[in-house]
């Protein structure tokens, strides 16, 4: 028995050494290729096909779209493991054009209750014909699978009892983080998203309990971001992304990749009119960069877009039923009553006034509010309170 055991142990050690050597060799190759761009950990970037195939789709734990043949590819990206020891597999479609060109990244499903954003990306991908494309579109549909399973904004992480993790506050992630969602973000950011993007669009809607106009979060001081944002026929652009640390958009911009966050109205449903506007805008971006041929459609100029740098939140001070007095995109004046609130007896307990002159960007759809709940966000220009993170995008 002891001889057999020793043999097994020796075989295991040899196998481990061989694997370690192979990993080191792969890491060295990946590192050399990436050194020309930006300094990164040696294990980051490059294609790594696991050899697994799930439902006919190849599994990757790293992807360089340049390794794929021109054409349409459906892949699964191997994310973090779940408590069963299985991996989360993220659905990825790559459409690689016959000719070289810009690499555009389209992401959705960072929040699990934002369905119109996923559908918009699907509809863009459906329109693409690789034979007439110059460049590559990489589309990612379900970044936060556990949140999607629950039709919820946040990922229910079980590391220390249930924590609800907002995936759009943990980018760029960390492959060695002490919680799975942050590791998942790190794997995606290092091995799929960052290495394949010259320009990125991260699709969202507003949060459950709210509705919103067709708008973007976009840092309009970045020329390529501003250019892309204006190619969408949106109502509004919220041009201050600074308070939003850890968003995918901001962390991509931080590593030099122009990125913006479209917001497709209400969560949980497919809003077809809203989806159509953002599909048109995304196709405009692809056409502008000559990834696909064709004339530019309606843009922000056609939609008379309102661009402003500030968002004033109206936060409830009481609990009770809330009656909103304003509609989306309505212009409001300083001191205008925008909402009233009633307690359980029907007595009026609060009246909310706009602190600014601006335009309604998002408003609550749930009729109740606890103290501290955002009831609406008013987009405005000029001087105003220097807000913290005002709004769950
Ligand atoms: Zn979102």
GROMACS .gro file of C-alpha atoms and ligand atoms in nm:
model
  394
    1UNK     CA    1   0.000   0.000   0.000
    2UNK     CA    2   0.269   0.243   0.100
    3UNK     CA    3   0.459   0.177  -0.226
    4UNK     CA    4   0.146   0.244  -0.429
    5UNK     CA    5   0.082   0.556  -0.228
    6UNK     CA    6   0.436   0.683  -0.291
    7UNK     CA    7   0.400   0.614  -0.661
    8UNK     CA    8   0.075   0.804  -0.672
    9UNK     CA    9   0.230   1.092  -0.486
   10UNK     CA   10   0.530   1.100  -0.720
   11UNK     CA   11   0.301   1.092  -1.024
   12UNK     CA   12   0.096   1.376  -0.878
   13UNK     CA   13   0.405   1.587  -0.813
   14UNK     CA   14   0.536   1.531  -1.164
   15UNK     CA   15   0.197   1.622  -1.312
   16UNK     CA   16   0.186   1.938  -1.100
   17UNK     CA   17   0.532   2.040  -1.212
   18UNK     CA   18   0.440   1.984  -1.577
   19UNK     CA   19   0.124   2.193  -1.537
   20UNK     CA   20   0.313   2.468  -1.360
   21UNK     CA   21   0.569   2.475  -1.643
   22UNK     CA   22   0.297   2.497  -1.906
   23UNK     CA   23   0.121   2.779  -1.721
   24UNK     CA   24   0.445   2.970  -1.685
   25UNK     CA   25   0.516   2.931  -2.057
   26UNK     CA   26   0.167   3.052  -2.147
   27UNK     CA   27   0.200   3.342  -1.909
   28UNK     CA   28   0.530   3.443  -2.063
   29UNK     CA   29   0.381   3.443  -2.415
   30UNK     CA   30   0.077   3.641  -2.310
   31UNK     CA   31   0.296   3.890  -2.128
   32UNK     CA   32   0.519   3.950  -2.430
   33UNK     CA   33   0.223   4.024  -2.655
   34UNK     CA   34   0.069   4.267  -2.408
   35UNK     CA   35   0.390   4.445  -2.315
   36UNK     CA   36   0.352   4.657  -2.630
   37UNK     CA   37   0.023   4.798  -2.501
   38UNK     CA   38   0.019   4.857  -2.128
   39UNK     CA   39   0.188   4.690  -1.834
   40UNK     CA   40  -0.036   4.417  -1.694
   41UNK     CA   41   0.000   4.104  -1.485
   42UNK     CA   42   0.166   3.835  -1.699
   43UNK     CA   43  -0.135   3.603  -1.688
   44UNK     CA   44  -0.368   3.860  -1.843
   45UNK     CA   45  -0.484   3.862  -2.205
   46UNK     CA   46  -0.458   3.612  -2.490
   47UNK     CA   47  -0.688   3.330  -2.586
   48UNK     CA   48  -0.715   3.030  -2.361
   49UNK     CA   49  -0.959   2.767  -2.486
   50UNK     CA   50  -1.025   2.516  -2.209
   51UNK     CA   51  -1.108   2.239  -2.458
   52UNK     CA   52  -1.458   2.212  -2.312
   53UNK     CA   53  -1.766   2.250  -2.530
   54UNK     CA   54  -2.104   2.328  -2.372
   55UNK     CA   55  -2.418   2.308  -2.586
   56UNK     CA   56  -2.194   2.323  -2.892
   57UNK     CA   57  -2.016   2.637  -2.777
   58UNK     CA   58  -1.645   2.646  -2.700
   59UNK     CA   59  -1.538   2.752  -2.352
   60UNK     CA   60  -1.269   3.017  -2.307
   61UNK     CA   61  -1.102   3.142  -1.992
   62UNK     CA   62  -0.923   3.411  -2.188
   63UNK     CA   63  -0.994   3.561  -2.528
   64UNK     CA   64  -0.811   3.761  -2.792
   65UNK     CA   65  -1.065   3.812  -3.070
   66UNK     CA   66  -0.778   3.825  -3.321
   67UNK     CA   67  -0.736   3.450  -3.267
   68UNK     CA   68  -1.085   3.385  -3.410
   69UNK     CA   69  -1.162   3.335  -3.778
   70UNK     CA   70  -1.374   3.602  -3.946
   71UNK     CA   71  -1.738   3.511  -3.885
   72UNK     CA   72  -1.982   3.469  -3.599
   73UNK     CA   73  -1.878   3.287  -3.282
   74UNK     CA   74  -2.083   3.195  -2.975
   75UNK     CA   75  -1.859   3.118  -2.677
   76UNK     CA   76  -1.886   3.067  -2.305
   77UNK     CA   77  -1.642   3.258  -2.089
   78UNK     CA   78  -1.546   3.061  -1.779
   79UNK     CA   79  -1.613   3.283  -1.481
   80UNK     CA   80  -1.576   3.225  -1.110
   81UNK     CA   81  -1.684   2.897  -0.949
   82UNK     CA   82  -2.011   2.869  -0.760
   83UNK     CA   83  -2.056   2.678  -0.434
   84UNK     CA   84  -2.120   2.358  -0.630
   85UNK     CA   85  -1.772   2.381  -0.778
   86UNK     CA   86  -1.915   2.448  -1.122
   87UNK     CA   87  -1.818   2.764  -1.302
   88UNK     CA   88  -2.041   3.050  -1.400
   89UNK     CA   89  -2.036   3.064  -1.779
   90UNK     CA   90  -2.088   3.404  -1.936
   91UNK     CA   91  -2.247   3.412  -2.282
   92UNK     CA   92  -2.031   3.588  -2.543
   93UNK     CA   93  -2.090   3.644  -2.913
   94UNK     CA   94  -1.801   3.766  -3.124
   95UNK     CA   95  -1.870   3.885  -3.477
   96UNK     CA   96  -1.535   3.928  -3.649
   97UNK     CA   97  -1.536   4.111  -3.978
   98UNK     CA   98  -1.364   4.001  -4.296
   99UNK     CA   99  -1.142   4.311  -4.275
  100UNK     CA  100  -0.949   4.454  -3.978
  101UNK     CA  101  -1.090   4.752  -3.791
  102UNK     CA  102  -1.208   4.883  -3.457
  103UNK     CA  103  -1.297   4.639  -3.180
  104UNK     CA  104  -1.625   4.743  -3.020
  105UNK     CA  105  -1.733   4.588  -2.689
  106UNK     CA  106  -2.103   4.573  -2.596
  107UNK     CA  107  -2.184   4.454  -2.243
  108UNK     CA  108  -2.509   4.390  -2.057
  109UNK     CA  109  -2.636   4.202  -1.756
  110UNK     CA  110  -2.405   4.369  -1.505
  111UNK     CA  111  -2.728   4.425  -1.311
  112UNK     CA  112  -2.977   4.139  -1.314
  113UNK     CA  113  -3.304   4.332  -1.349
  114UNK     CA  114  -3.225   4.534  -1.662
  115UNK     CA  115  -3.375   4.340  -1.949
  116UNK     CA  116  -3.405   4.600  -2.225
  117UNK     CA  117  -3.028   4.643  -2.215
  118UNK     CA  118  -2.969   4.274  -2.290
  119UNK     CA  119  -3.223   4.269  -2.571
  120UNK     CA  120  -3.071   4.578  -2.732
  121UNK     CA  121  -2.731   4.409  -2.751
  122UNK     CA  122  -2.890   4.093  -2.895
  123UNK     CA  123  -3.067   4.293  -3.166
  124UNK     CA  124  -2.749   4.475  -3.264
  125UNK     CA  125  -2.562   4.146  -3.296
  126UNK     CA  126  -2.844   3.998  -3.506
  127UNK     CA  127  -2.798   4.274  -3.764
  128UNK     CA  128  -2.427   4.218  -3.815
  129UNK     CA  129  -2.294   4.048  -4.126
  130UNK     CA  130  -1.925   3.962  -4.083
  131UNK     CA  131  -1.874   3.951  -4.460
  132UNK     CA  132  -1.936   4.326  -4.483
  133UNK     CA  133  -1.764   4.425  -4.158
  134UNK     CA  134  -1.424   4.582  -4.092
  135UNK     CA  135  -1.350   4.523  -3.726
  136UNK     CA  136  -1.499   4.313  -3.449
  137UNK     CA  137  -1.799   4.336  -3.220
  138UNK     CA  138  -1.777   4.145  -2.893
  139UNK     CA  139  -2.112   4.118  -2.714
  140UNK     CA  140  -2.148   3.995  -2.355
  141UNK     CA  141  -2.499   3.928  -2.230
  142UNK     CA  142  -2.512   3.796  -1.874
  143UNK     CA  143  -2.223   3.927  -1.668
  144UNK     CA  144  -2.392   3.882  -1.329
  145UNK     CA  145  -2.565   3.544  -1.365
  146UNK     CA  146  -2.669   3.505  -0.999
  147UNK     CA  147  -2.834   3.849  -1.007
  148UNK     CA  148  -3.014   3.760  -1.332
  149UNK     CA  149  -3.140   3.436  -1.175
  150UNK     CA  150  -3.317   3.650  -0.915
  151UNK     CA  151  -3.427   3.934  -1.150
  152UNK     CA  152  -3.234   4.149  -0.904
  153UNK     CA  153  -2.989   4.435  -0.928
  154UNK     CA  154  -2.736   4.268  -0.697
  155UNK     CA  155  -2.560   3.932  -0.679
  156UNK     CA  156  -2.650   3.732  -0.363
  157UNK     CA  157  -2.304   3.631  -0.244
  158UNK     CA  158  -2.290   3.370   0.035
  159UNK     CA  159  -1.933   3.402   0.159
  160UNK     CA  160  -2.027   3.544   0.500
  161UNK     CA  161  -2.400   3.495   0.508
  162UNK     CA  162  -2.591   3.661   0.227
  163UNK     CA  163  -2.433   3.981   0.100
  164UNK     CA  164  -2.590   4.157  -0.193
  165UNK     CA  165  -2.307   4.269  -0.420
  166UNK     CA  166  -2.361   4.544  -0.676
  167UNK     CA  167  -2.143   4.428  -0.966
  168UNK     CA  168  -2.125   4.780  -1.100
  169UNK     CA  169  -1.927   4.896  -0.799
  170UNK     CA  170  -1.655   4.630  -0.799
  171UNK     CA  171  -1.474   4.686  -1.131
  172UNK     CA  172  -1.199   4.632  -1.231
  173UNK     CA  173  -1.236   4.339  -0.994
  174UNK     CA  174  -0.958   4.130  -0.846
  175UNK     CA  175  -0.889   3.769  -0.939
  176UNK     CA  176  -0.770   3.704  -0.582
  177UNK     CA  177  -1.039   3.900  -0.397
  178UNK     CA  178  -1.195   3.760  -0.078
  179UNK     CA  179  -1.537   3.735  -0.245
  180UNK     CA  180  -1.653   3.560  -0.560
  181UNK     CA  181  -1.829   3.850  -0.741
  182UNK     CA  182  -1.514   4.061  -0.731
  183UNK     CA  183  -1.308   3.766  -0.858
  184UNK     CA  184  -1.562   3.717  -1.137
  185UNK     CA  185  -1.526   4.084  -1.231
  186UNK     CA  186  -1.147   4.050  -1.229
  187UNK     CA  187  -1.153   3.746  -1.457
  188UNK     CA  188  -1.386   3.920  -1.702
  189UNK     CA  189  -1.204   4.252  -1.696
  190UNK     CA  190  -0.854   4.108  -1.741
  191UNK     CA  191  -0.925   3.823  -1.979
  192UNK     CA  192  -1.227   3.920  -2.189
  193UNK     CA  193  -1.335   4.283  -2.173
  194UNK     CA  194  -1.025   4.500  -2.154
  195UNK     CA  195  -0.816   4.301  -2.406
  196UNK     CA  196  -1.082   4.321  -2.678
  197UNK     CA  197  -1.209   4.679  -2.663
  198UNK     CA  198  -1.109   4.994  -2.849
  199UNK     CA  199  -1.448   5.139  -2.751
  200UNK     CA  200  -1.698   5.000  -2.499
  201UNK     CA  201  -2.070   5.048  -2.439
  202UNK     CA  202  -2.211   4.905  -2.113
  203UNK     CA  203  -2.591   4.888  -2.140
  204UNK     CA  204  -2.817   4.941  -1.838
  205UNK     CA  205  -3.164   5.052  -1.736
  206UNK     CA  206  -3.264   5.236  -1.419
  207UNK     CA  207  -3.326   5.031  -1.104
  208UNK     CA  208  -3.632   4.838  -0.996
  209UNK     CA  209  -3.888   5.080  -0.853
  210UNK     CA  210  -3.787   5.357  -1.097
  211UNK     CA  211  -3.841   5.466  -1.457
  212UNK     CA  212  -3.613   5.686  -1.664
  213UNK     CA  213  -3.578   5.875  -1.990
  214UNK     CA  214  -3.354   5.754  -2.271
  215UNK     CA  215  -3.021   5.878  -2.140
  216UNK     CA  216  -2.649   5.807  -2.107
  217UNK     CA  217  -2.399   5.838  -1.834
  218UNK     CA  218  -2.102   5.966  -2.032
  219UNK     CA  219  -1.793   6.170  -1.951
  220UNK     CA  220  -1.831   6.435  -2.219
  221UNK     CA  221  -1.480   6.570  -2.153
  222UNK     CA  222  -1.347   6.257  -2.329
  223UNK     CA  223  -1.371   6.333  -2.704
  224UNK     CA  224  -1.432   5.974  -2.821
  225UNK     CA  225  -1.691   5.919  -2.548
  226UNK     CA  226  -1.873   6.241  -2.633
  227UNK     CA  227  -1.870   6.156  -3.002
  228UNK     CA  228  -2.022   5.811  -2.939
  229UNK     CA  229  -2.278   5.942  -2.690
  230UNK     CA  230  -2.407   6.201  -2.937
  231UNK     CA  231  -2.459   5.930  -3.201
  232UNK     CA  232  -2.761   5.799  -3.005
  233UNK     CA  233  -3.107   5.959  -3.040
  234UNK     CA  234  -3.135   6.000  -2.661
  235UNK     CA  235  -3.328   6.253  -2.453
  236UNK     CA  236  -3.053   6.336  -2.208
  237UNK     CA  237  -2.686   6.289  -2.123
  238UNK     CA  238  -2.571   6.296  -1.761
  239UNK     CA  239  -2.218   6.417  -1.819
  240UNK     CA  240  -2.072   6.373  -1.472
  241UNK     CA  241  -1.955   6.016  -1.414
  242UNK     CA  242  -1.706   6.110  -1.143
  243UNK     CA  243  -1.907   6.005  -0.835
  244UNK     CA  244  -1.951   5.653  -0.968
  245UNK     CA  245  -1.643   5.461  -0.851
  246UNK     CA  246  -1.608   5.100  -0.956
  247UNK     CA  247  -1.841   5.114  -1.255
  248UNK     CA  248  -1.735   4.917  -1.560
  249UNK     CA  249  -1.753   5.235  -1.768
  250UNK     CA  250  -1.528   5.437  -1.540
  251UNK     CA  251  -1.273   5.160  -1.493
  252UNK     CA  252  -1.248   5.104  -1.869
  253UNK     CA  253  -1.196   5.477  -1.919
  254UNK     CA  254  -0.931   5.464  -1.645
  255UNK     CA  255  -0.728   5.217  -1.852
  256UNK     CA  256  -0.766   5.425  -2.168
  257UNK     CA  257  -1.072   5.265  -2.330
  258UNK     CA  258  -1.347   5.514  -2.419
  259UNK     CA  259  -1.671   5.388  -2.261
  260UNK     CA  260  -2.023   5.505  -2.195
  261UNK     CA  261  -2.333   5.375  -2.016
  262UNK     CA  262  -2.665   5.394  -2.201
  263UNK     CA  263  -2.976   5.373  -1.980
  264UNK     CA  264  -3.278   5.218  -2.150
  265UNK     CA  265  -3.565   5.329  -1.930
  266UNK     CA  266  -3.750   5.104  -1.692
  267UNK     CA  267  -3.612   4.776  -1.554
  268UNK     CA  268  -3.756   4.422  -1.565
  269UNK     CA  269  -3.945   4.459  -1.895
  270UNK     CA  270  -3.862   4.478  -2.264
  271UNK     CA  271  -3.944   4.833  -2.369
  272UNK     CA  272  -3.942   4.796  -2.746
  273UNK     CA  273  -3.956   5.166  -2.833
  274UNK     CA  274  -3.666   5.233  -2.600
  275UNK     CA  275  -3.468   4.935  -2.731
  276UNK     CA  276  -3.511   5.055  -3.091
  277UNK     CA  277  -3.359   5.395  -3.012
  278UNK     CA  278  -3.050   5.242  -2.856
  279UNK     CA  279  -3.008   4.982  -3.128
  280UNK     CA  280  -3.016   5.269  -3.378
  281UNK     CA  281  -2.757   5.458  -3.175
  282UNK     CA  282  -2.528   5.158  -3.143
  283UNK     CA  283  -2.548   5.093  -3.517
  284UNK     CA  284  -2.461   5.460  -3.569
  285UNK     CA  285  -2.147   5.411  -3.362
  286UNK     CA  286  -2.052   5.104  -3.566
  287UNK     CA  287  -2.114   5.293  -3.890
  288UNK     CA  288  -1.923   5.600  -3.771
  289UNK     CA  289  -1.618   5.381  -3.706
  290UNK     CA  290  -1.672   5.202  -4.040
  291UNK     CA  291  -1.714   4.867  -3.867
  292UNK     CA  292  -2.034   4.828  -4.069
  293UNK     CA  293  -2.134   5.018  -4.384
  294UNK     CA  294  -2.443   5.235  -4.416
  295UNK     CA  295  -2.581   5.581  -4.347
  296UNK     CA  296  -2.600   5.723  -3.995
  297UNK     CA  297  -2.954   5.726  -3.853
  298UNK     CA  298  -3.108   5.962  -3.596
  299UNK     CA  299  -2.864   6.111  -3.343
  300UNK     CA  300  -2.875   6.316  -3.026
  301UNK     CA  301  -2.913   6.632  -3.233
  302UNK     CA  302  -3.231   6.492  -3.390
  303UNK     CA  303  -3.364   6.404  -3.044
  304UNK     CA  304  -3.283   6.752  -2.911
  305UNK     CA  305  -3.070   6.598  -2.638
  306UNK     CA  306  -3.024   6.784  -2.309
  307UNK     CA  307  -2.666   6.750  -2.184
  308UNK     CA  308  -2.589   6.854  -1.827
  309UNK     CA  309  -2.332   6.787  -1.560
  310UNK     CA  310  -2.543   6.769  -1.246
  311UNK     CA  311  -2.817   6.552  -1.108
  312UNK     CA  312  -3.022   6.672  -0.810
  313UNK     CA  313  -3.186   6.382  -0.629
  314UNK     CA  314  -3.514   6.431  -0.443
  315UNK     CA  315  -3.486   6.209  -0.135
  316UNK     CA  316  -3.788   6.120   0.078
  317UNK     CA  317  -3.782   6.252   0.433
  318UNK     CA  318  -4.080   6.045   0.556
  319UNK     CA  319  -4.235   5.706   0.502
  320UNK     CA  320  -4.565   5.680   0.316
  321UNK     CA  321  -4.741   5.694  -0.019
  322UNK     CA  322  -4.585   5.930  -0.271
  323UNK     CA  323  -4.772   6.118  -0.542
  324UNK     CA  324  -4.539   6.251  -0.808
  325UNK     CA  325  -4.637   6.583  -0.967
  326UNK     CA  326  -4.406   6.568  -1.268
  327UNK     CA  327  -4.342   6.340  -1.566
  328UNK     CA  328  -4.020   6.217  -1.718
  329UNK     CA  329  -3.840   6.481  -1.924
  330UNK     CA  330  -4.063   6.755  -1.785
  331UNK     CA  331  -3.888   7.086  -1.723
  332UNK     CA  332  -3.910   7.206  -1.364
  333UNK     CA  333  -3.838   7.539  -1.195
  334UNK     CA  334  -3.669   7.614  -0.862
  335UNK     CA  335  -3.924   7.574  -0.581
  336UNK     CA  336  -4.176   7.382  -0.791
  337UNK     CA  337  -4.362   7.108  -0.602
  338UNK     CA  338  -4.251   6.782  -0.760
  339UNK     CA  339  -4.400   6.528  -0.514
  340UNK     CA  340  -4.625   6.505  -0.211
  341UNK     CA  341  -4.641   6.228   0.048
  342UNK     CA  342  -4.919   6.092   0.269
  343UNK     CA  343  -4.905   5.881   0.582
  344UNK     CA  344  -5.132   5.583   0.658
  345UNK     CA  345  -5.421   5.816   0.753
  346UNK     CA  346  -5.397   6.006   0.428
  347UNK     CA  347  -5.257   6.314   0.599
  348UNK     CA  348  -5.006   6.508   0.391
  349UNK     CA  349  -4.671   6.462   0.566
  350UNK     CA  350  -4.426   6.597   0.313
  351UNK     CA  351  -4.405   6.819   0.010
  352UNK     CA  352  -4.096   6.804  -0.208
  353UNK     CA  353  -3.968   7.106  -0.398
  354UNK     CA  354  -3.719   7.112  -0.680
  355UNK     CA  355  -3.395   7.277  -0.561
  356UNK     CA  356  -3.293   7.348  -0.921
  357UNK     CA  357  -3.418   7.439  -1.266
  358UNK     CA  358  -3.377   7.133  -1.486
  359UNK     CA  359  -3.534   6.830  -1.647
  360UNK     CA  360  -3.670   6.513  -1.485
  361UNK     CA  361  -3.436   6.225  -1.573
  362UNK     CA  362  -3.573   5.943  -1.358
  363UNK     CA  363  -3.865   5.902  -1.122
  364UNK     CA  364  -4.000   5.646  -0.884
  365UNK     CA  365  -4.267   5.401  -1.000
  366UNK     CA  366  -4.325   5.223  -0.669
  367UNK     CA  367  -4.591   5.424  -0.485
  368UNK     CA  368  -4.440   5.389  -0.139
  369UNK     CA  369  -4.117   5.529  -0.007
  370UNK     CA  370  -3.923   5.488   0.315
  371UNK     CA  371  -3.727   5.783   0.449
  372UNK     CA  372  -3.411   5.814   0.239
  373UNK     CA  373  -3.551   5.676  -0.086
  374UNK     CA  374  -3.466   5.861  -0.409
  375UNK     CA  375  -3.798   5.980  -0.554
  376UNK     CA  376  -3.654   6.134  -0.866
  377UNK     CA  377  -3.343   6.275  -1.021
  378UNK     CA  378  -3.344   6.617  -1.186
  379UNK     CA  379  -3.078   6.682  -1.449
  380UNK     CA  380  -2.955   7.041  -1.444
  381UNK     CA  381  -2.674   7.263  -1.558
  382UNK     CA  382  -2.492   7.546  -1.387
  383UNK     CA  383  -2.437   7.582  -1.016
  384UNK     CA  384  -2.588   7.342  -0.771
  385UNK     CA  385  -2.509   7.106  -0.490
  386UNK     CA  386  -2.199   6.898  -0.564
  387UNK     CA  387  -2.375   6.569  -0.529
  388UNK     CA  388  -2.240   6.239  -0.413
  389UNK     CA  389  -2.344   5.935  -0.613
  390UNK     CA  390  -2.698   6.048  -0.677
  391UNK     CA  391  -2.867   5.763  -0.849
  392UNK     CA  392  -2.850   5.385  -0.882
  393UNK     CA  393  -2.793   5.356  -1.254
  394LIG    ZN1  394  -2.765   4.900  -1.418
   0.00000   0.00000   0.00000
